[in-house]
XYZ file of C-alpha atoms in Angstrom:
356
model
C 4.427 39.589 3.622
C 7.916 40.984 3.199
C 10.655 37.730 2.896
C 13.246 37.709 6.154
C 16.348 36.260 4.846
C 18.915 38.234 7.543
C 20.497 34.913 9.173
C 21.313 37.894 12.067
C 20.103 40.961 13.114
C 21.794 44.083 14.914
C 22.402 44.153 18.813
C 21.949 48.017 19.946
C 24.830 46.707 22.926
C 26.970 44.080 23.874
C 23.748 41.928 25.574
C 20.992 43.820 24.526
C 18.843 42.679 21.776
C 15.449 43.801 20.098
C 13.170 42.194 18.459
C 15.292 39.364 17.063
C 19.323 38.309 17.302
C 19.679 35.279 15.159
C 17.421 33.030 13.145
C 18.092 29.847 14.127
C 16.271 30.618 17.483
C 13.462 33.749 15.736
C 12.792 34.731 12.595
C 10.345 37.426 11.082
C 9.030 35.151 8.838
C 9.060 32.750 11.047
C 7.082 34.846 13.542
C 4.222 35.846 10.745
C 3.750 32.611 9.828
C 3.635 30.859 13.326
C 1.095 33.528 14.080
C -1.061 32.706 10.665
C -1.604 29.434 11.721
C -2.185 29.460 15.409
C -4.856 32.001 15.078
C -6.764 28.894 11.936
C -6.336 26.025 14.170
C -7.305 28.525 17.552
C -3.785 27.698 19.149
C -2.811 30.416 21.319
C 0.955 29.225 20.130
C 2.564 27.622 17.028
C 6.020 26.154 16.424
C 6.942 25.747 12.825
C 9.748 22.622 12.419
C 12.145 22.379 8.621
C 9.028 19.456 7.909
C 6.766 17.130 9.733
C 9.213 14.774 11.502
C 10.925 17.446 12.633
C 7.774 18.426 14.226
C 6.731 14.751 15.251
C 10.202 14.380 16.840
C 10.078 17.897 18.519
C 6.871 16.211 20.383
C 8.556 13.053 21.453
C 11.646 14.767 22.297
C 9.566 15.631 25.797
C 10.056 12.632 26.729
C 12.052 10.752 28.953
C 14.458 8.073 28.952
C 11.600 5.425 31.202
C 8.528 6.770 30.071
C 5.785 5.696 27.852
C 3.560 6.289 25.211
C 0.025 5.055 23.530
C -0.607 5.192 20.018
C -2.087 3.480 17.691
C -1.401 1.283 14.811
C -2.596 2.049 11.819
C 0.301 5.765 12.359
C 1.952 6.948 9.068
C 4.610 5.304 8.613
C 7.883 7.647 9.093
C 6.321 8.198 13.028
C 5.900 4.610 13.624
C 9.448 3.774 12.821
C 10.791 6.382 14.922
C 8.725 5.414 17.604
C 10.342 1.873 17.111
C 13.818 2.099 15.979
C 14.631 5.686 17.257
C 12.632 6.242 20.901
C 12.729 2.689 21.563
C 16.261 2.521 21.003
C 16.303 5.358 23.909
C 14.488 3.673 26.625
C 10.538 4.876 25.287
C 8.720 2.070 24.299
C 5.095 2.308 23.090
C 2.063 0.948 23.239
C 0.152 0.502 19.611
C -3.193 -0.076 20.070
C -5.108 -2.101 17.601
C -8.337 -0.355 17.827
C -8.442 3.043 18.844
C -12.030 4.000 17.448
C -13.135 2.787 21.391
C -12.159 5.120 23.821
C -11.142 2.006 26.108
C -8.411 0.159 24.444
C -7.078 3.294 25.099
C -7.258 3.817 28.391
C -6.058 0.443 29.124
C -3.118 1.013 27.536
C -1.758 4.268 29.682
C 0.570 2.995 32.371
C 1.780 4.264 35.440
C 5.083 5.429 33.421
C 2.465 6.652 29.828
C 3.793 9.698 29.147
C 1.859 10.701 25.993
C -1.136 9.103 23.464
C -0.244 10.018 19.687
C -2.799 9.519 18.065
C -3.989 10.528 14.335
C -7.141 11.421 13.352
C -8.746 9.997 10.659
C -5.728 7.724 10.434
C -3.225 7.241 8.501
C -3.677 4.745 5.663
C -6.678 3.399 7.465
C -8.883 6.829 8.234
C -10.683 5.610 11.651
C -11.638 8.677 13.594
C -10.974 8.579 17.171
C -13.288 10.713 19.379
C -11.170 13.737 20.708
C -13.347 14.780 23.404
C -13.943 11.540 25.099
C -10.014 10.492 24.455
C -8.935 14.171 26.879
C -11.080 12.982 29.125
C -9.357 9.879 29.679
C -6.104 11.880 29.381
C -7.556 14.492 31.617
C -7.779 11.993 34.801
C -4.515 10.640 34.781
C -0.854 12.924 35.646
C 1.774 14.692 33.873
C -0.337 12.761 30.344
C -0.381 14.528 27.403
C -2.933 14.180 24.474
C -1.461 14.681 21.418
C -2.624 14.829 18.055
C -1.982 14.684 14.079
C -3.953 16.644 12.398
C -2.355 16.128 8.741
C -5.046 14.618 6.760
C -8.546 16.798 7.439
C -6.468 20.708 8.731
C -7.970 23.138 10.741
C -10.063 23.989 7.992
C -12.218 20.669 8.462
C -11.799 19.460 12.409
C -9.668 21.883 15.933
C -8.633 19.437 17.727
C -7.479 22.314 20.574
C -11.047 22.657 21.081
C -12.411 18.584 22.437
C -9.747 18.997 24.726
C -6.023 18.811 23.004
C -3.253 19.980 23.919
C -0.452 19.822 21.022
C -1.926 19.065 17.807
C 1.064 18.714 14.825
C 0.449 19.743 10.438
C 2.135 18.465 8.262
C 2.249 21.757 6.894
C 3.545 19.952 3.129
C 0.159 18.577 2.642
C -2.748 21.250 3.401
C -1.378 23.861 4.111
C 0.965 25.210 1.864
C -0.919 23.190 -0.644
C 1.375 23.298 -3.272
C 3.494 20.005 -3.306
C 6.108 23.348 -2.702
C 7.638 23.469 1.157
C 8.211 20.661 3.390
C 7.034 22.319 6.736
C 5.288 20.857 10.279
C 3.714 22.916 13.048
C 2.714 22.442 16.354
C 0.169 24.229 18.269
C -0.530 24.281 21.219
C -2.819 26.818 24.483
C -0.499 24.711 26.992
C 2.028 27.631 28.130
C 4.479 25.081 29.483
C 4.010 23.131 26.704
C 4.773 25.587 24.393
C 7.401 26.621 26.397
C 9.136 23.558 25.936
C 8.771 23.355 22.712
C 10.241 26.692 21.660
C 13.332 25.229 23.536
C 13.124 22.690 21.891
C 12.789 24.154 18.432
C 16.080 26.946 18.805
C 18.148 24.332 20.053
C 17.535 20.715 18.542
C 17.716 24.286 15.520
C 15.137 22.031 12.886
C 13.478 26.142 11.444
C 12.226 26.043 7.663
C 13.477 28.892 5.521
C 12.956 31.979 5.474
C 10.824 31.586 1.903
C 9.569 28.969 2.919
C 6.885 30.682 5.447
C 6.518 32.714 2.918
C 5.584 29.680 0.823
C 3.267 28.119 3.339
C 1.895 32.300 3.406
C 1.169 32.137 0.176
C -0.573 28.857 0.378
C -2.934 29.260 3.014
C -4.920 31.872 1.094
C -6.138 29.251 -0.614
C -7.128 27.447 2.784
C -10.918 27.650 2.342
C -11.303 27.216 -1.511
C -8.534 24.193 -1.707
C -10.502 22.629 0.908
C -13.926 22.490 0.073
C -12.798 21.782 -3.194
C -11.005 18.476 -1.582
C -13.672 18.047 0.643
C -16.432 17.879 -3.130
C -13.931 16.191 -5.311
C -13.360 13.165 -2.449
C -17.480 12.625 -1.914
C -18.004 12.316 -5.345
C -14.947 10.109 -6.368
C -15.741 7.809 -2.824
C -19.171 7.130 -3.745
C -18.118 7.122 -7.199
C -15.520 3.611 -6.531
C -18.357 2.411 -3.576
C -20.916 1.324 -6.725
C -17.431 0.224 -8.620
C -17.474 -3.677 -8.604
C -13.958 -3.458 -8.526
C -13.455 -2.466 -5.646
C -13.631 -4.052 -2.115
C -14.460 -1.515 0.100
C -14.371 1.701 0.546
C -13.304 4.201 3.287
C -14.118 7.911 3.512
C -15.960 9.949 6.879
C -18.619 11.710 4.781
C -19.581 8.208 4.231
C -22.293 6.601 6.032
C -20.874 2.858 5.369
C -17.627 4.158 7.124
C -18.292 2.692 10.423
C -17.495 6.335 13.093
C -19.203 8.647 9.886
C -21.523 10.173 12.646
C -18.026 10.727 15.376
C -17.004 12.573 11.389
C -20.619 14.274 11.937
C -19.481 15.918 14.835
C -16.050 16.406 15.391
C -15.518 17.925 12.131
C -16.357 20.535 9.847
C -16.132 18.536 6.428
C -13.799 16.239 5.307
C -10.533 15.958 3.291
C -9.624 14.541 -0.113
C -8.178 11.798 1.026
C -9.860 8.304 0.312
C -8.894 4.827 1.091
C -10.535 1.594 -0.781
C -9.110 -2.500 -1.023
C -9.187 -3.827 -4.616
C -10.592 -7.163 -5.576
C -7.092 -9.090 -5.745
C -4.756 -9.025 -4.524
C -0.397 -7.483 -5.177
C 0.046 -8.127 -9.171
C -3.900 -5.801 -9.425
C -2.538 -4.107 -7.894
C 0.265 -2.655 -9.543
C -1.683 -3.283 -12.697
C -4.096 -0.809 -11.606
C -1.667 2.169 -10.345
C 0.391 1.332 -13.819
C -2.483 1.173 -16.186
C -3.771 5.035 -14.467
C -3.195 8.221 -17.131
C -4.314 11.108 -14.825
C -3.777 10.400 -10.963
C 0.446 10.192 -10.121
C 1.347 7.188 -8.373
C 3.480 9.058 -5.659
C 4.020 10.215 -2.573
C 2.447 13.213 -0.397
C -0.570 14.628 -0.025
C -2.291 17.966 -0.023
C -1.836 19.157 -3.491
C -3.592 20.003 -6.961
C -2.171 16.863 -8.443
C -4.043 13.454 -7.242
C -1.728 11.137 -6.106
C -1.946 7.377 -5.134
C -0.123 4.741 -3.545
C -0.375 0.930 -2.601
C 1.036 1.339 0.941
C 1.538 -2.283 1.826
C 4.101 -1.784 -1.131
C 6.396 1.032 0.426
C 9.677 0.514 2.476
C 7.528 2.626 5.710
C 5.135 0.515 6.583
C 6.859 -3.302 5.209
C 6.715 -4.618 9.065
C 3.474 -2.943 8.714
C -0.398 -5.102 9.326
C -1.512 -3.053 5.509
C -3.457 -5.344 3.866
C -2.230 -5.976 0.191
C -4.896 -4.682 -1.469
C -5.263 -1.432 -0.053
C -4.737 1.987 -1.808
C -3.876 5.538 -0.880
C -5.834 7.929 -2.814
C -5.092 11.743 -2.366
C -8.547 13.377 -4.451
C -6.681 16.101 -5.327
C -8.500 19.034 -7.774
C -8.222 18.586 -11.209
C -11.339 18.995 -12.805
C -13.306 15.261 -10.726
C -15.140 13.553 -15.162
C -11.606 13.229 -15.821
C -10.130 11.452 -12.242
C -13.829 9.458 -12.264
C -13.115 8.416 -15.762
C -9.710 7.685 -15.001
C -10.018 5.502 -12.616
C -12.894 3.819 -14.354
C -10.764 2.885 -17.160
C -8.155 1.804 -15.179
C -10.223 -0.703 -13.154
C -12.299 -2.237 -16.136
C -8.443 -3.290 -17.498
C -7.249 -4.790 -14.166
C -10.211 -6.729 -14.740
C -10.047 -7.513 -18.770
C -8.979 -10.989 -19.366
């Protein structure tokens, strides 16, 4: 795909334009990547943004003061902060549901002024699964309510929420879609004409669009999406099974494990699993700090979806200080390294924590 770096395009006559006018509004490189991601999600339309948060906040900009959002307690920290500290200040209130695995709890939270149900599945960091089809059926019974699903943790390779009735799908393309830890981008996908028109207006008006070079990099990354996602799944399941049987680990959450509370739902709703693993270490903050400090292959760092395995302790991160996250919960984004090296590294760090 050629990179179109032009910011403006020649007009054939005053007030007349060909395919492109100005790159904030439209750009060949951006249009290409939008079409590619839309095809992956099975969507009619795709819209690219300068980051995942730019895409997320654009959805919230569909709402007006006095409107209401239903979301989950278990939620990406950036989304939670925006809803609590920005949207709330604009008189857009949010009800955070504690247990979204039961669709009835989501239904109870919907009010007359609810305009958006925003869910992650699997959720961050608890890897809770939401039954998209059942929630979509609930939303359909209400007028003027949209269902938006954050699909970042699975990518369209392993889950396509539009197939189950979602109105909008968000992917932080920074993660699995790109897969190389060198792009910041967010994507919104929809097949609803009216929703697309409103989102496109906001994309062009707010202007939080990616550069043509980032669009080129994302298009490059998506060419290897199938092989990368299959390896992430293989490595992630191997690591999850290892951790589930380790004496230093209290509990492991991975939708691909039979022990996961929504394992059967995952089998119905997903085509596979990513490299995301959440586990609870036996101990508290000190043991968690000692564990991650002892790792030699797995990297302590933010994000996910690249070659490298990344680990974090959500309870110790600034964006989750206000959230009810157990101090011994650890989020591991399993990468593409040789899985034997990853397991050996995790094992030695866990054993070191247990040693007197």
